PDB file of C-alpha atoms in Angstrom:
ATOM      1  CA  UNK A 240     157.563  51.807-106.833  1.00 47.00           C
ATOM      2  CA  UNK A 241     154.386  49.780-106.441  1.00 45.00           C
ATOM      3  CA  UNK A 242     156.106  46.919-104.594  1.00 47.00           C
ATOM      4  CA  UNK A 243     158.026  49.302-102.364  1.00 48.00           C
ATOM      5  CA  UNK A 244     154.870  51.321-101.627  1.00 47.00           C
ATOM      6  CA  UNK A 245     153.226  48.079-100.538  1.00 48.00           C
ATOM      7  CA  UNK A 246     155.987  47.674 -97.961  1.00 49.00           C
ATOM      8  CA  UNK A 247     155.978  51.265 -96.751  1.00 50.00           C
ATOM      9  CA  UNK A 248     153.204  50.843 -94.139  1.00 47.00           C
ATOM     10  CA  UNK A 249     155.016  47.755 -92.854  1.00 48.00           C
ATOM     11  CA  UNK A 250     158.170  49.777 -92.358  1.00 50.00           C
ATOM     12  CA  UNK A 251     156.340  51.920 -89.816  1.00 50.00           C
ATOM     13  CA  UNK A 252     157.186  49.200 -87.306  1.00 50.00           C
ATOM     14  CA  UNK A 253     160.843  50.315 -87.183  1.00 51.00           C
ATOM     15  CA  UNK A 254     160.361  51.244 -83.563  1.00 45.00           C
ATOM     16  CA  UNK A 255     160.028  47.540 -82.736  1.00 56.00           C
ATOM     17  CA  UNK A 256     163.250  46.722 -84.590  1.00 65.00           C
ATOM     18  CA  UNK A 257     163.692  45.090 -87.948  1.00 70.00           C
ATOM     19  CA  UNK A 258     164.644  41.685 -86.580  1.00 72.00           C
ATOM     20  CA  UNK A 259     161.061  40.476 -86.932  1.00 69.00           C
ATOM     21  CA  UNK A 260     160.599  41.912 -90.425  1.00 75.00           C
ATOM     22  CA  UNK A 261     162.393  39.078 -92.259  1.00 75.00           C
ATOM     23  CA  UNK A 262     159.230  38.425 -94.270  1.00 76.00           C
ATOM     24  CA  UNK A 263     159.964  41.664 -96.171  1.00 77.00           C
ATOM     25  CA  UNK A 264     163.323  40.478 -97.570  1.00 78.00           C
ATOM     26  CA  UNK A 265     161.951  38.625-100.638  1.00 79.00           C
ATOM     27  CA  UNK A 266     160.097  41.763-101.685  1.00 78.00           C
ATOM     28  CA  UNK A 267     163.279  43.828-101.547  1.00 76.00           C
ATOM     29  CA  UNK A 268     165.082  41.206-103.628  1.00 76.00           C
ATOM     30  CA  UNK A 269     162.322  41.267-106.271  1.00 81.00           C
ATOM     31  CA  UNK A 270     162.327  45.065-106.310  1.00 78.00           C
ATOM     32  CA  UNK A 271     166.102  45.148-106.852  1.00 78.00           C
ATOM     33  CA  UNK A 272     165.820  42.609-109.694  1.00 79.00           C
ATOM     34  CA  UNK A 273     163.058  44.575-111.406  1.00 81.00           C
ATOM     35  CA  UNK A 274     164.702  47.967-110.949  1.00 77.00           C
ATOM     36  CA  UNK A 275     168.375  47.782-109.901  1.00 78.00           C
ATOM     37  CA  UNK A 276     168.540  51.603-109.766  1.00 81.00           C
ATOM     38  CA  UNK A 277     165.736  51.905-107.207  1.00 78.00           C
ATOM     39  CA  UNK A 278     168.068  52.773-104.324  1.00 81.00           C
ATOM     40  CA  UNK A 279     165.464  52.423-101.591  1.00 78.00           C
ATOM     41  CA  UNK A 280     165.244  48.672-102.185  1.00 75.00           C
ATOM     42  CA  UNK A 281     168.810  48.366-100.877  1.00 77.00           C
ATOM     43  CA  UNK A 282     168.251  50.477 -97.791  1.00 76.00           C
ATOM     44  CA  UNK A 283     166.050  48.447 -95.453  1.00 78.00           C
ATOM     45  CA  UNK A 284     167.084  44.964 -96.616  1.00 82.00           C
ATOM     46  CA  UNK A 285     170.615  45.172 -95.204  1.00 84.00           C
ATOM     47  CA  UNK A 286     169.239  46.525 -91.915  1.00 83.00           C
ATOM     48  CA  UNK A 287     166.925  43.531 -91.584  1.00 85.00           C
ATOM     49  CA  UNK A 288     169.856  41.209 -92.264  1.00 86.00           C
ATOM     50  CA  UNK A 289     172.055  43.009 -89.707  1.00 85.00           C
ATOM     51  CA  UNK A 290     169.341  42.792 -87.052  1.00 85.00           C
ATOM     52  CA  UNK A 291     169.229  39.049 -87.702  1.00 88.00           C
ATOM     53  CA  UNK A 292     172.990  38.640 -87.284  1.00 89.00           C
ATOM     54  CA  UNK A 293     173.620  38.118 -91.011  1.00 89.00           C
ATOM     55  CA  UNK A 294     176.346  40.760 -91.396  1.00 89.00           C
ATOM     56  CA  UNK A 295     178.118  39.192 -94.369  1.00 91.00           C
ATOM     57  CA  UNK A 296     174.878  39.003 -96.365  1.00 90.00           C
ATOM     58  CA  UNK A 297     173.987  42.559 -95.358  1.00 87.00           C
ATOM     59  CA  UNK A 298     177.341  43.788 -96.685  1.00 89.00           C
ATOM     60  CA  UNK A 299     176.808  41.879 -99.941  1.00 90.00           C
ATOM     61  CA  UNK A 300     173.373  43.440-100.424  1.00 88.00           C
ATOM     62  CA  UNK A 301     174.719  46.901 -99.567  1.00 86.00           C
ATOM     63  CA  UNK A 302     177.578  46.368-102.072  1.00 89.00           C
ATOM     64  CA  UNK A 303     175.066  45.314-104.746  1.00 89.00           C
ATOM     65  CA  UNK A 304     173.227  48.581-104.138  1.00 85.00           C
ATOM     66  CA  UNK A 305     176.426  50.593-104.637  1.00 87.00           C
ATOM     67  CA  UNK A 306     177.448  48.546-107.684  1.00 90.00           C
ATOM     68  CA  UNK A 307     174.055  49.224-109.279  1.00 89.00           C
ATOM     69  CA  UNK A 308     174.012  52.869-108.156  1.00 87.00           C
ATOM     70  CA  UNK A 309     177.671  53.920-108.057  1.00 92.00           C
ATOM     71  CA  UNK A 310     176.902  57.644-107.677  1.00 92.00           C
ATOM     72  CA  UNK A 311     174.137  57.355-105.052  1.00 92.00           C
ATOM     73  CA  UNK A 312     175.171  59.201-101.909  1.00 93.00           C
ATOM     74  CA  UNK A 313     172.552  57.302 -99.908  1.00 90.00           C
ATOM     75  CA  UNK A 314     173.931  53.930-100.973  1.00 90.00           C
ATOM     76  CA  UNK A 315     177.605  54.819-100.573  1.00 94.00           C
ATOM     77  CA  UNK A 316     177.253  56.356 -97.118  1.00 93.00           C
ATOM     78  CA  UNK A 317     175.008  53.534 -95.924  1.00 90.00           C
ATOM     79  CA  UNK A 318     177.623  50.983 -96.935  1.00 91.00           C
ATOM     80  CA  UNK A 319     180.341  53.080 -95.294  1.00 94.00           C
ATOM     81  CA  UNK A 320     178.341  53.114 -92.077  1.00 90.00           C
ATOM     82  CA  UNK A 321     178.113  49.295 -92.108  1.00 89.00           C
ATOM     83  CA  UNK A 322     181.867  49.017 -92.511  1.00 91.00           C
ATOM     84  CA  UNK A 323     182.425  51.363 -89.596  1.00 93.00           C
ATOM     85  CA  UNK A 324     179.869  49.940 -87.198  1.00 90.00           C
ATOM     86  CA  UNK A 325     179.530  46.258 -88.115  1.00 87.00           C
ATOM     87  CA  UNK A 326     182.960  45.147 -89.338  1.00 90.00           C
ATOM     88  CA  UNK A 327     185.085  47.857 -87.683  1.00 93.00           C
ATOM     89  CA  UNK A 328     186.896  48.295 -91.034  1.00 95.00           C
ATOM     90  CA  UNK A 329     187.730  51.982 -90.694  1.00 97.00           C
ATOM     91  CA  UNK A 330     189.954  52.182 -93.821  1.00 98.00           C
ATOM     92  CA  UNK A 331     187.099  50.845 -96.000  1.00 96.00           C
ATOM     93  CA  UNK A 332     184.619  53.196 -94.341  1.00 97.00           C
ATOM     94  CA  UNK A 333     186.959  56.136 -95.055  1.00 98.00           C
ATOM     95  CA  UNK A 334     187.425  55.004 -98.673  1.00 97.00           C
ATOM     96  CA  UNK A 335     183.661  54.941 -99.176  1.00 96.00           C
ATOM     97  CA  UNK A 336     183.173  58.283 -97.403  1.00 97.00           C
ATOM     98  CA  UNK A 337     185.837  59.807 -99.665  1.00 98.00           C
ATOM     99  CA  UNK A 338     183.921  58.454-102.664  1.00 96.00           C
ATOM    100  CA  UNK A 339     180.659  59.958-101.400  1.00 96.00           C
ATOM    101  CA  UNK A 340     182.300  63.400-101.087  1.00 94.00           C
ATOM    102  CA  UNK A 341     183.038  63.525-104.816  1.00 94.00           C
ATOM    103  CA  UNK A 342     181.181  66.199-106.819  1.00 90.00           C
ATOM    104  CA  UNK A 343     179.467  63.619-109.054  1.00 93.00           C
ATOM    105  CA  UNK A 344     177.667  62.020-106.095  1.00 93.00           C
ATOM    106  CA  UNK A 345     173.895  62.181-106.416  1.00 91.00           C
ATOM    107  CA  UNK A 346     171.784  63.246-103.463  1.00 90.00           C
ATOM    108  CA  UNK A 347     168.045  63.161-104.131  1.00 85.00           C
ATOM    109  CA  UNK A 348     167.288  65.920-101.638  1.00 85.00           C
ATOM    110  CA  UNK A 349     169.064  67.978 -99.060  1.00 86.00           C
ATOM    111  CA  UNK A 350     167.982  66.105 -95.961  1.00 84.00           C
ATOM    112  CA  UNK A 351     169.363  62.893 -97.502  1.00 88.00           C
ATOM    113  CA  UNK A 352     172.595  64.750 -98.209  1.00 92.00           C
ATOM    114  CA  UNK A 353     172.659  66.178 -94.669  1.00 92.00           C
ATOM    115  CA  UNK A 354     172.272  62.697 -93.176  1.00 92.00           C
ATOM    116  CA  UNK A 355     174.950  61.281 -95.499  1.00 94.00           C
ATOM    117  CA  UNK A 356     177.379  64.003 -94.505  1.00 96.00           C
ATOM    118  CA  UNK A 357     176.573  63.309 -90.835  1.00 95.00           C
ATOM    119  CA  UNK A 358     177.534  59.655 -91.419  1.00 95.00           C
ATOM    120  CA  UNK A 359     180.735  60.734 -93.171  1.00 97.00           C
ATOM    121  CA  UNK A 360     181.574  63.213 -90.431  1.00 97.00           C
ATOM    122  CA  UNK A 361     181.331  60.412 -87.856  1.00 96.00           C
ATOM    123  CA  UNK A 362     183.649  58.237 -89.936  1.00 97.00           C
ATOM    124  CA  UNK A 363     186.178  61.048 -90.323  1.00 98.00           C
ATOM    125  CA  UNK A 364     185.983  61.858 -86.591  1.00 97.00           C
ATOM    126  CA  UNK A 365     186.778  58.231 -85.788  1.00 97.00           C
ATOM    127  CA  UNK A 366     189.709  58.375 -88.251  1.00 97.00           C
ATOM    128  CA  UNK A 367     191.018  61.647 -86.764  1.00 97.00           C
ATOM    129  CA  UNK A 368     190.653  63.510 -90.066  1.00 97.00           C
ATOM    130  CA  UNK A 369     189.820  66.991 -88.768  1.00 97.00           C
ATOM    131  CA  UNK A 370     189.855  68.784 -92.140  1.00 97.00           C
ATOM    132  CA  UNK A 371     187.295  66.344 -93.550  1.00 97.00           C
ATOM    133  CA  UNK A 372     185.182  66.595 -90.378  1.00 96.00           C
ATOM    134  CA  UNK A 373     185.119  70.371 -90.889  1.00 95.00           C
ATOM    135  CA  UNK A 374     184.271  69.980 -94.594  1.00 95.00           C
ATOM    136  CA  UNK A 375     181.318  67.748 -93.722  1.00 95.00           C
ATOM    137  CA  UNK A 376     180.159  70.153 -91.022  1.00 94.00           C
ATOM    138  CA  UNK A 377     180.324  73.050 -93.492  1.00 92.00           C
ATOM    139  CA  UNK A 378     178.106  71.229 -95.994  1.00 91.00           C
ATOM    140  CA  UNK A 379     175.651  70.322 -93.247  1.00 92.00           C
ATOM    141  CA  UNK A 380     175.572  73.933 -92.071  1.00 91.00           C
ATOM    142  CA  UNK A 381     174.972  75.187 -95.619  1.00 88.00           C
ATOM    143  CA  UNK A 382     171.913  72.929 -95.749  1.00 87.00           C
ATOM    144  CA  UNK A 383     170.801  74.092 -92.290  1.00 85.00           C
ATOM    145  CA  UNK A 384     170.709  77.734 -93.381  1.00 82.00           C
ATOM    146  CA  UNK A 385     168.740  76.910 -96.541  1.00 76.00           C
ATOM    147  CA  UNK A 386     165.923  74.660 -95.282  1.00 64.00           C
ATOM    148  CA  UNK A 387     163.693  74.977 -98.355  1.00 56.00           C
ATOM    149  CA  UNK A 388     165.438  72.241-100.328  1.00 51.00           C
ATOM    150  CA  UNK A 389     164.157  69.144 -98.551  1.00 47.00           C
ATOM    151  CA  UNK A 390     162.543  65.900 -99.593  1.00 46.00           C
ATOM    152  CA  UNK A 391     158.856  65.724-100.475  1.00 46.00           C
ATOM    153  CA  UNK A 392     156.566  65.357 -97.496  1.00 45.00           C
ATOM    154  CA  UNK A 393     159.255  65.772 -94.850  1.00 44.00           C
ATOM    155  CA  UNK A 394     159.591  68.499 -92.282  1.00 42.00           C
ATOM    156  CA  UNK A 395     162.990  70.102 -92.100  1.00 40.00           C
ATOM    157  CA  UNK A 396     164.462  71.060 -88.754  1.00 40.00           C
ATOM    158  CA  UNK A 397     167.774  72.957 -88.751  1.00 40.00           C
ATOM    159  CA  UNK A 398     170.073  71.720 -86.028  1.00 41.00           C
ATOM    160  CA  UNK A 399     172.433  74.598 -85.343  1.00 37.00           C
ATOM    161  CA  UNK A 400     170.240  77.692 -85.364  1.00 42.00           C
ATOM    162  CA  UNK A 401     171.892  79.026 -88.519  1.00 43.00           C
ATOM    163  CA  UNK A 402     175.324  79.470 -86.941  1.00 44.00           C
ATOM    164  CA  UNK A 403     178.354  77.509 -88.139  1.00 43.00           C
ATOM    165  CA  UNK A 404     180.506  75.795 -85.543  1.00 43.00           C
ATOM    166  CA  UNK A 405     183.643  77.702 -84.538  1.00 47.00           C
ATOM    167  CA  UNK A 406     186.493  77.367 -87.014  1.00 50.00           C
ATOM    168  CA  UNK A 407     184.312  76.067 -89.874  1.00 46.00           C
ATOM    169  CA  UNK A 408     184.280  77.873 -93.196  1.00 49.00           C
ATOM    170  CA  UNK A 409     180.931  77.680 -94.978  1.00 44.00           C
ATOM    171  CA  UNK A 410     181.077  77.437 -98.789  1.00 47.00           C
ATOM    172  CA  UNK A 411     179.159  80.169-100.586  1.00 44.00           C
ATOM    173  CA  UNK A 412     176.627  79.658-103.363  1.00 41.00           C
TER     174      UNK A 412
END
């Protein structure tokens, strides 16, 4: 945590793009060596690599994050997003999204889960998988109507005014 907290103020420069943040990469590598289950160390590193045109290395780092955290929804959906957007490998993106939808997937807080399901919904939309798009939307809506379960220090903003999209069944409980 200490090494990652040291980097946190530096990450505030996201608005300028991560291309110029290459100096942070060694810190993320050290963090992942010291604590392979610290999922955040695998989140920004691949983005920096992608912004520097190093797609293959970004995918390897993202895969390492999933291998070390096989139930992390954040890691799985992030890797799926890379496969969809950077390699255009839709079947692999769908495979990873399917894995992230399993009941044993760990989401640290609801806004992380909401964002992961938004990623998955985009993948399923691209694949033409309407039932899975609707399943993702239902989970996102369930989070929208229960905004108290969010991550520490973050403000939650429901996106659909508490109403599910037409034709979507919202799970109870």
